Tab-separated table of C-alpha atoms and ligand atoms in Angstrom:
chain	number	residue	atom	x	y	z
A	103	MET	CA	109.099	159.496	92.909
A	104	LYS	CA	111.592	162.269	92.370
A	105	LYS	CA	114.425	160.022	93.640
A	106	LYS	CA	113.380	157.218	91.230
A	107	GLY	CA	113.502	159.692	88.330
A	108	VAL	CA	117.032	160.752	89.270
A	109	VAL	CA	118.157	157.093	89.456
A	110	LEU	CA	116.640	156.331	86.029
A	111	ALA	CA	118.334	159.358	84.518
A	112	ALA	CA	121.676	158.289	86.023
A	113	VAL	CA	121.246	154.749	84.635
A	114	ALA	CA	120.446	156.200	81.195
A	115	VAL	CA	123.614	158.346	81.325
A	116	VAL	CA	125.725	155.316	82.303
A	117	ILE	CA	124.231	153.227	79.460
A	118	LEU	CA	124.812	156.040	76.962
A	119	ALA	CA	128.427	156.427	78.126
A	120	ALA	CA	128.967	152.649	77.826
A	121	VAL	CA	127.527	152.682	74.283
A	122	ILE	CA	129.791	155.601	73.317
A	123	VAL	CA	132.891	153.890	74.793
A	124	CYS	CA	132.014	150.584	73.071
A	125	ASP	CA	131.374	152.307	69.766
A	126	SER	CA	134.651	154.190	69.904
A	127	LEU	CA	136.487	150.935	70.752
A	128	PHE	CA	134.838	149.126	67.827
A	129	SER	CA	135.506	152.118	65.547
A	130	LYS	CA	139.236	152.214	66.230
A	131	THR	CA	141.099	152.351	62.908
A	132	ALA	CA	144.661	151.125	62.441
A	133	SER	CA	146.516	152.227	59.311
A	134	ASP	CA	149.827	151.156	57.849
A	135	THR	CA	151.789	151.488	54.600
A	136	PHE	CA	154.779	149.445	53.519
A	137	LEU	CA	156.433	147.923	50.470
A	138	ALA	CA	155.962	144.272	49.516
A	139	MET	CA	155.524	142.340	46.255
A	140	SER	CA	157.398	145.173	44.487
A	141	THR	CA	154.547	147.565	45.206
A	142	ALA	CA	153.053	149.817	47.877
A	143	VAL	CA	150.676	148.195	50.364
A	144	SER	CA	148.264	150.250	52.441
A	145	LEU	CA	145.925	149.068	55.199
A	146	ASP	CA	143.020	150.747	56.992
A	147	ILE	CA	141.403	148.331	59.429
A	148	THR	CA	138.560	149.257	61.775
A	149	GLY	CA	137.459	147.201	64.761
A	150	ILE	CA	138.243	146.412	68.377
A	151	SER	CA	141.315	144.353	67.297
A	152	SER	CA	142.314	146.650	64.444
A	153	GLU	CA	145.933	147.097	65.564
A	154	LYS	CA	146.461	143.367	66.009
A	155	ALA	CA	144.853	142.708	62.609
A	156	ALA	CA	146.964	145.352	60.846
A	157	GLU	CA	150.171	143.910	62.320
A	158	GLN	CA	149.213	140.323	61.403
A	159	ILE	CA	148.267	141.367	57.865
A	160	ARG	CA	151.594	143.152	57.400
A	161	GLN	CA	153.538	140.096	58.558
A	162	GLU	CA	151.431	137.737	56.465
A	163	ILE	CA	151.854	139.728	53.226
A	164	ILE	CA	155.617	139.901	53.765
A	165	ARG	CA	155.714	136.141	54.466
A	166	LEU	CA	153.659	135.401	51.341
A	167	ASP	CA	156.028	137.442	49.226
A	168	GLU	CA	159.326	136.231	50.689
A	169	LYS	CA	158.540	132.604	51.493
A	170	LEU	CA	155.939	131.600	48.935
A	171	LEU	CA	155.342	133.642	45.797
A	172	SER	CA	158.413	135.665	44.852
A	173	ARG	CA	160.423	134.354	41.918
A	174	THR	CA	163.472	136.463	42.802
A	175	ASN	CA	163.785	135.773	46.534
A	176	GLY	CA	165.979	132.693	47.064
A	177	ASN	CA	163.925	131.686	50.136
A	178	SER	CA	160.597	131.393	48.347
A	179	GLU	CA	158.893	128.191	47.229
A	180	ILE	CA	158.272	129.519	43.709
A	181	TYR	CA	161.987	130.311	43.420
A	182	ALA	CA	162.751	126.715	44.415
A	183	VAL	CA	160.208	125.351	41.915
A	184	ASN	CA	161.759	127.472	39.146
A	185	ASN	CA	165.202	126.153	39.999
A	186	GLY	CA	164.543	122.411	40.306
A	187	GLU	CA	161.812	119.996	41.334
A	188	ALA	CA	161.468	121.112	44.939
A	189	LYS	CA	158.845	119.661	47.294
A	190	ILE	CA	156.199	122.319	47.932
A	191	SER	CA	153.806	123.050	50.792
A	192	ASP	CA	150.105	122.156	50.804
A	193	GLU	CA	149.459	125.912	50.881
A	194	LEU	CA	151.196	126.376	47.506
A	195	ILE	CA	149.590	123.231	46.054
A	196	LEU	CA	146.182	124.693	46.852
A	197	LEU	CA	147.002	128.016	45.186
A	198	LEU	CA	148.547	126.409	42.095
A	199	THR	CA	145.485	124.158	41.729
A	200	VAL	CA	143.247	127.246	41.533
A	201	LEU	CA	145.616	128.906	39.038
A	202	LYS	CA	145.723	125.825	36.786
A	203	GLU	CA	141.915	125.819	36.770
A	204	ILE	CA	141.799	129.513	35.764
A	205	GLU	CA	144.382	128.811	33.043
A	206	GLN	CA	142.025	126.165	31.633
A	207	GLU	CA	138.784	128.129	32.124
A	208	SER	CA	140.318	131.174	30.398
A	209	GLY	CA	141.333	129.079	27.386
A	210	GLY	CA	144.986	129.801	28.217
A	211	ALA	CA	144.674	133.608	28.281
A	212	PHE	CA	145.864	133.466	31.888
A	213	CYS	CA	149.008	131.385	32.319
A	214	ILE	CA	151.589	131.631	35.089
A	215	GLY	CA	154.090	129.737	32.916
A	216	VAL	CA	155.024	133.053	31.254
A	217	ALA	CA	158.101	133.912	33.352
A	218	GLN	CA	160.508	133.279	30.471
A	219	LEU	CA	158.419	135.514	28.234
A	220	THR	CA	158.339	138.254	30.879
A	221	ASP	CA	162.142	138.065	31.197
A	222	LEU	CA	162.662	137.990	27.451
A	223	TRP	CA	160.735	141.223	26.862
A	224	GLY	CA	162.124	142.786	30.084
A	225	ILE	CA	159.322	145.357	30.127
A	226	GLY	CA	159.740	147.722	33.074
A	227	THR	CA	163.496	147.007	33.196
A	228	GLU	CA	166.515	148.634	31.539
A	229	ASN	CA	166.733	145.623	29.219
A	230	ALA	CA	163.324	146.043	27.564
A	231	ARG	CA	163.451	144.979	23.896
A	232	VAL	CA	161.417	143.270	21.182
A	233	PRO	CA	162.643	139.654	21.077
A	234	ASP	CA	162.935	137.777	17.793
A	235	GLU	CA	160.397	135.146	16.669
A	236	ALA	CA	162.567	132.161	17.618
A	237	GLU	CA	163.013	133.448	21.169
A	238	ILE	CA	159.280	134.085	21.529
A	239	LYS	CA	158.468	130.611	20.224
A	240	ALA	CA	160.869	128.969	22.676
A	241	ALA	CA	159.410	130.932	25.613
A	242	THR	CA	155.786	130.165	24.805
A	243	GLU	CA	155.502	126.739	23.224
A	244	ASN	CA	155.520	124.828	26.529
A	245	CYS	CA	154.113	127.486	28.863
A	246	TYR	CA	150.968	125.431	29.640
A	247	GLY	CA	153.018	122.299	30.310
A	248	TRP	CA	153.618	122.850	34.037
A	249	THR	CA	151.763	120.252	36.107
A	250	ILE	CA	151.258	119.531	39.793
A	251	ASP	CA	152.309	116.083	40.997
A	252	TYR	CA	150.020	115.594	43.997
A	253	GLY	CA	151.763	112.365	45.050
A	254	SER	CA	155.292	113.723	45.366
A	255	LYS	CA	154.088	117.301	46.091
A	256	THR	CA	156.249	118.746	43.331
A	257	VAL	CA	155.605	120.783	40.209
A	258	HIS	CA	156.796	119.341	36.930
A	259	MET	CA	158.239	122.075	34.713
A	260	PRO	CA	158.914	121.577	31.005
A	261	GLU	CA	162.363	122.584	29.782
A	262	GLY	CA	162.741	126.373	29.575
A	263	ILE	CA	159.534	127.186	31.494
A	264	LYS	CA	159.337	129.042	34.797
A	265	LEU	CA	156.417	130.330	36.876
A	266	ASP	CA	155.577	134.025	37.336
A	267	LEU	CA	152.803	134.833	39.832
A	268	GLY	CA	153.004	138.572	39.125
A	269	ALA	CA	149.454	138.562	37.742
A	270	VAL	CA	147.893	137.104	40.871
A	271	GLY	CA	150.132	137.574	43.949
A	272	LYS	CA	148.595	140.886	44.984
A	273	GLY	CA	145.094	139.455	44.831
A	274	ILE	CA	146.214	136.427	46.867
A	275	ALA	CA	147.558	138.880	49.484
A	276	CYS	CA	144.070	140.476	49.674
A	277	ASP	CA	142.526	137.048	50.407
A	278	TYR	CA	144.934	136.418	53.277
A	279	ALA	CA	144.248	139.924	54.645
A	280	CYS	CA	140.491	139.309	54.446
A	281	LYS	CA	140.785	136.059	56.419
A	282	ILE	CA	142.776	137.740	59.228
A	283	ALA	CA	140.375	140.707	59.434
A	284	SER	CA	137.371	138.423	59.564
A	285	ASP	CA	138.920	136.068	62.184
A	286	LEU	CA	139.555	139.140	64.345
A	287	LYS	CA	135.980	140.354	63.732
A	288	CYS	CA	136.999	143.650	62.168
A	289	ARG	CA	134.179	145.910	61.049
A	290	GLU	CA	135.716	147.425	57.993
A	291	SER	CA	138.913	146.687	56.069
A	292	VAL	CA	140.469	148.406	53.099
A	293	VAL	CA	143.688	146.733	51.983
A	294	ALA	CA	145.338	147.941	48.778
A	295	VAL	CA	148.161	145.836	47.333
A	296	GLY	CA	149.199	147.542	44.083
A	297	GLY	CA	146.356	147.071	41.588
A	298	SER	CA	144.272	144.823	43.888
A	299	VAL	CA	142.104	146.172	46.693
A	300	LEU	CA	140.131	144.334	49.363
A	301	LEU	CA	136.996	146.188	50.487
A	302	ASP	CA	135.393	144.400	53.413
A	303	GLY	CA	132.483	146.330	54.851
A	304	THR	CA	130.986	143.760	57.250
A	305	GLY	CA	129.971	146.472	59.750
A	306	LYS	CA	129.635	149.325	57.273
A	307	LYS	CA	126.263	150.889	56.564
A	308	THR	CA	127.136	152.638	53.293
A	309	ALA	CA	128.658	151.343	50.060
A	310	PHE	CA	132.299	151.814	49.099
A	311	LYS	CA	133.062	154.244	46.282
A	312	VAL	CA	135.915	153.037	44.103
A	313	GLY	CA	137.603	155.382	41.632
A	314	ILE	CA	138.537	153.767	38.314
A	315	ARG	CA	141.736	155.220	36.964
A	316	ALA	CA	141.659	157.142	33.683
A	317	PRO	CA	144.090	154.977	31.673
A	318	LEU	CA	145.335	157.893	29.564
A	319	GLY	CA	145.631	160.294	32.506
A	320	GLU	CA	147.886	160.753	35.504
A	321	ALA	CA	148.041	158.145	38.304
A	322	ASN	CA	145.559	160.089	40.444
A	323	GLU	CA	143.032	160.833	37.654
A	324	TYR	CA	139.759	158.908	37.614
A	325	CYS	CA	137.244	158.466	34.822
A	326	ALA	CA	134.479	156.634	36.718
A	327	VAL	CA	133.296	155.815	40.202
A	328	LEU	CA	131.962	152.389	41.092
A	329	GLU	CA	129.723	151.856	44.118
A	330	ILE	CA	129.931	148.403	45.693
A	331	THR	CA	129.158	146.959	49.113
A	332	GLY	CA	132.385	144.953	49.213
A	333	GLY	CA	134.617	142.440	47.461
A	334	CYS	CA	138.019	142.438	45.834
A	335	VAL	CA	138.743	144.861	43.011
A	336	SER	CA	141.678	144.270	40.638
A	337	THR	CA	142.739	146.346	37.674
A	338	SER	CA	145.048	145.399	34.806
A	339	GLY	CA	146.079	148.182	32.451
A	340	ASN	CA	148.501	148.645	29.590
A	341	TYR	CA	149.696	151.937	31.147
A	342	GLU	CA	151.265	150.243	34.166
A	343	ARG	CA	154.477	149.032	32.525
A	344	PHE	CA	155.488	149.563	28.920
A	345	PHE	CA	158.269	150.706	26.623
A	346	GLU	CA	158.459	152.352	23.210
A	347	ASP	CA	160.846	151.207	20.489
A	348	GLU	CA	162.802	153.550	18.205
A	349	ASN	CA	159.813	153.716	15.801
A	350	GLY	CA	157.425	154.800	18.534
A	351	ASN	CA	155.675	151.389	18.804
A	352	ARG	CA	154.435	150.791	22.314
A	353	TYR	CA	154.753	147.400	24.068
A	354	HIS	CA	153.133	146.687	27.426
A	355	HIS	CA	153.542	143.973	30.075
A	356	ILE	CA	150.402	141.787	29.703
A	357	PHE	CA	151.115	139.034	27.192
A	358	ASP	CA	148.851	136.904	25.093
A	359	PRO	CA	150.475	133.496	25.703
A	360	SER	CA	149.125	132.234	22.365
A	361	THR	CA	151.244	134.764	20.430
A	362	GLY	CA	153.977	135.715	22.906
A	363	TYR	CA	153.283	139.411	22.182
A	364	PRO	CA	151.606	142.045	24.368
A	365	ALA	CA	147.840	141.441	24.268
A	366	ASP	CA	146.047	143.450	21.617
A	367	SER	CA	142.345	143.153	22.377
A	368	GLY	CA	141.394	146.802	21.994
A	369	LEU	CA	141.477	147.566	25.723
A	370	LEU	CA	143.288	150.100	27.884
A	371	SER	CA	142.245	148.555	31.191
A	372	VAL	CA	139.976	146.006	32.838
A	373	THR	CA	138.752	146.157	36.425
A	374	VAL	CA	137.278	142.946	37.860
A	375	VAL	CA	135.247	142.692	41.059
A	376	THR	CA	134.490	139.440	42.852
A	377	GLU	CA	134.649	137.893	46.325
A	378	SER	CA	138.153	136.426	46.001
A	379	GLY	CA	141.246	138.531	45.399
A	380	ALA	CA	143.141	135.697	43.702
A	381	ILE	CA	140.292	135.339	41.224
A	382	SER	CA	139.739	139.075	40.628
A	383	ASP	CA	143.472	139.524	40.000
A	384	ALA	CA	143.822	136.512	37.700
A	385	LEU	CA	140.640	137.446	35.836
A	386	SER	CA	141.663	141.074	35.290
A	387	THR	CA	144.777	139.801	33.505
A	388	ALA	CA	142.844	137.104	31.605
A	389	CYS	CA	140.085	139.521	30.513
A	390	PHE	CA	142.680	142.031	29.331
A	391	VAL	CA	144.033	139.328	27.018
A	392	LEU	CA	140.609	138.011	25.950
A	393	GLY	CA	138.869	141.304	25.174
A	394	ILE	CA	135.270	142.092	26.067
A	395	GLU	CA	133.209	139.451	24.284
A	396	LYS	CA	135.373	136.451	25.105
A	397	SER	CA	135.584	137.554	28.747
A	398	MET	CA	131.854	137.229	29.388
A	399	PRO	CA	131.664	133.437	29.963
A	400	LEU	CA	134.743	133.600	32.203
A	401	LEU	CA	133.220	136.386	34.324
A	402	GLN	CA	129.995	134.402	34.635
A	403	ARG	CA	131.872	131.219	35.549
A	404	TYR	CA	133.468	133.001	38.523
A	405	ASN	CA	130.485	135.173	39.428
A	406	ALA	CA	132.489	138.307	38.725
A	407	ASN	CA	131.722	141.741	37.294
A	408	ALA	CA	133.989	143.921	35.209
A	409	VAL	CA	134.514	147.427	33.902
A	410	PHE	CA	136.342	147.522	30.558
A	411	ILE	CA	137.871	150.686	29.126
A	412	THR	CA	138.464	150.486	25.386
A	413	GLU	CA	141.039	152.221	23.196
A	414	ASP	CA	138.123	154.394	21.957
A	415	LYS	CA	137.644	155.615	25.536
A	416	GLU	CA	134.380	153.761	25.931
A	417	ILE	CA	133.544	152.382	29.359
A	418	ILE	CA	131.713	149.071	29.092
A	419	SER	CA	130.553	147.381	32.232
A	420	THR	CA	128.600	144.403	33.524
A	421	PHE	CA	127.435	146.543	36.470
A	422	THR	CA	124.130	148.377	36.279
A	423	SER	CA	124.239	152.119	35.609
A	424	ASP	CA	123.150	152.627	39.258
A	425	ASN	CA	126.535	151.307	40.364
A	426	LEU	CA	128.741	153.101	37.880
A	427	GLU	CA	129.076	156.829	37.298
A	428	ILE	CA	131.295	158.316	34.602
A	429	THR	CA	133.117	161.312	36.032
A	430	ASN	CA	135.317	162.367	33.119
A	431	ASP	CA	133.770	163.891	29.974
A	432	SER	CA	136.308	162.434	27.585
A	433	TYR	CA	134.999	158.905	28.322
A	434	THR	CA	131.584	157.641	27.209
A	435	LEU	CA	129.403	154.777	28.330
A	436	GLY	CA	129.317	151.925	25.802
A	437	GLU	CA	127.460	148.627	25.571
A	438	VAL	CA	128.586	145.047	25.107
A	439	LYS	CA	128.196	144.383	21.357
B	652	LIG	P1	148.445	142.245	36.116
B	652	LIG	O1	148.927	143.656	36.225
B	652	LIG	O2	147.805	141.702	37.351
B	652	LIG	O3	147.583	142.029	34.920
B	652	LIG	O4	149.731	141.301	35.936
B	652	LIG	C1	150.655	141.494	34.894
B	652	LIG	C2	151.892	140.682	35.174
B	652	LIG	O5	151.569	139.282	35.102
B	652	LIG	C3	152.983	140.887	34.153
B	652	LIG	O6	153.882	141.908	34.560
B	652	LIG	C4	153.651	139.523	34.068
B	652	LIG	O7	154.539	139.369	35.156
B	652	LIG	C5	152.494	138.567	34.290
B	652	LIG	N1	151.761	138.207	33.059
B	652	LIG	C6	151.791	138.809	31.839
B	652	LIG	N2	150.936	138.227	30.986
B	652	LIG	C7	150.325	137.223	31.672
B	652	LIG	C8	149.321	136.247	31.349
B	652	LIG	N3	148.747	136.205	30.135
B	652	LIG	N4	148.942	135.377	32.321
B	652	LIG	C9	149.502	135.408	33.561
B	652	LIG	N5	150.459	136.284	33.915
B	652	LIG	C10	150.850	137.197	33.004
B	653	LIG	MG1	146.098	140.467	37.611
């Protein structure tokens, strides 16, 4: 009897040790930071294949930037499209199809045909300036005219129009990262690509807490904390890139394609949360242009939620108050009017 007890105890110890070893293998976290898409990328991936996943994600984001989405890298497909009617890959056709749909669903508030406008204003560069009306008209009048020719696998570009995927590339990178992490059965992935963050908590027992930046504060100051179980979170804000003219007028980098001027919808920032990074990123830009009321049908269409911060420092959200906590006294909770 005594011997049987000893054997059982030994078996229990072995099982416990195996569980501890397995758990520590599955809880292995790989982290990385690097620069891509003109921004900082950071990865924290947990799982038995975390190192492999982190390496694949790094390579994939760099490939996406250099070979597909960049409009300045001479090796990218978008560069080729902007410089002639190049044949494009099925991968890019798929992405552009989604972006054309969002352009239409947003009533044109989101439009990747704004590259000429972006260059004209030069916001964030040494050449930032307020263009004259004729220049703005020329850069905007055909911006919705780009079309995909599915037969020849080319993109038709109207005269003077070029594509700029700056509003959506970082979110697309989050989608690719999510696919790799899920194929490699990772437990938890946090991938931040500039203003878009993938939070995948497949094996996580608690919710993620996401700090929402105080638009009028420093880069590390938050005004609210959002609790979510996962998804992609993208923020567009007028504090990211802007310039002031000699009269103190401030111009930021998110344009209303219908006017050609920086969007003026009474907002300082919009944070959008949904399953897909491409959609959260595109929608954060679109909602910034549309303003709160006009954003609602678009958010519903894509099953997305948003946190808007107005110029009056009101925080207005489609999340319930259980999910959102205001952490900075100078901001107040508002309601959709
Ligand atoms: P985001 O910070 O994601 O809102 O993206 C802003 C960037 O997207 C800008 O710097 C421009 O390159 C580009 N952009 C500006 N306005 C628009 C717009 N209305 N639709 C699509 N892209 C835009
Ligand atoms: Mg965006």
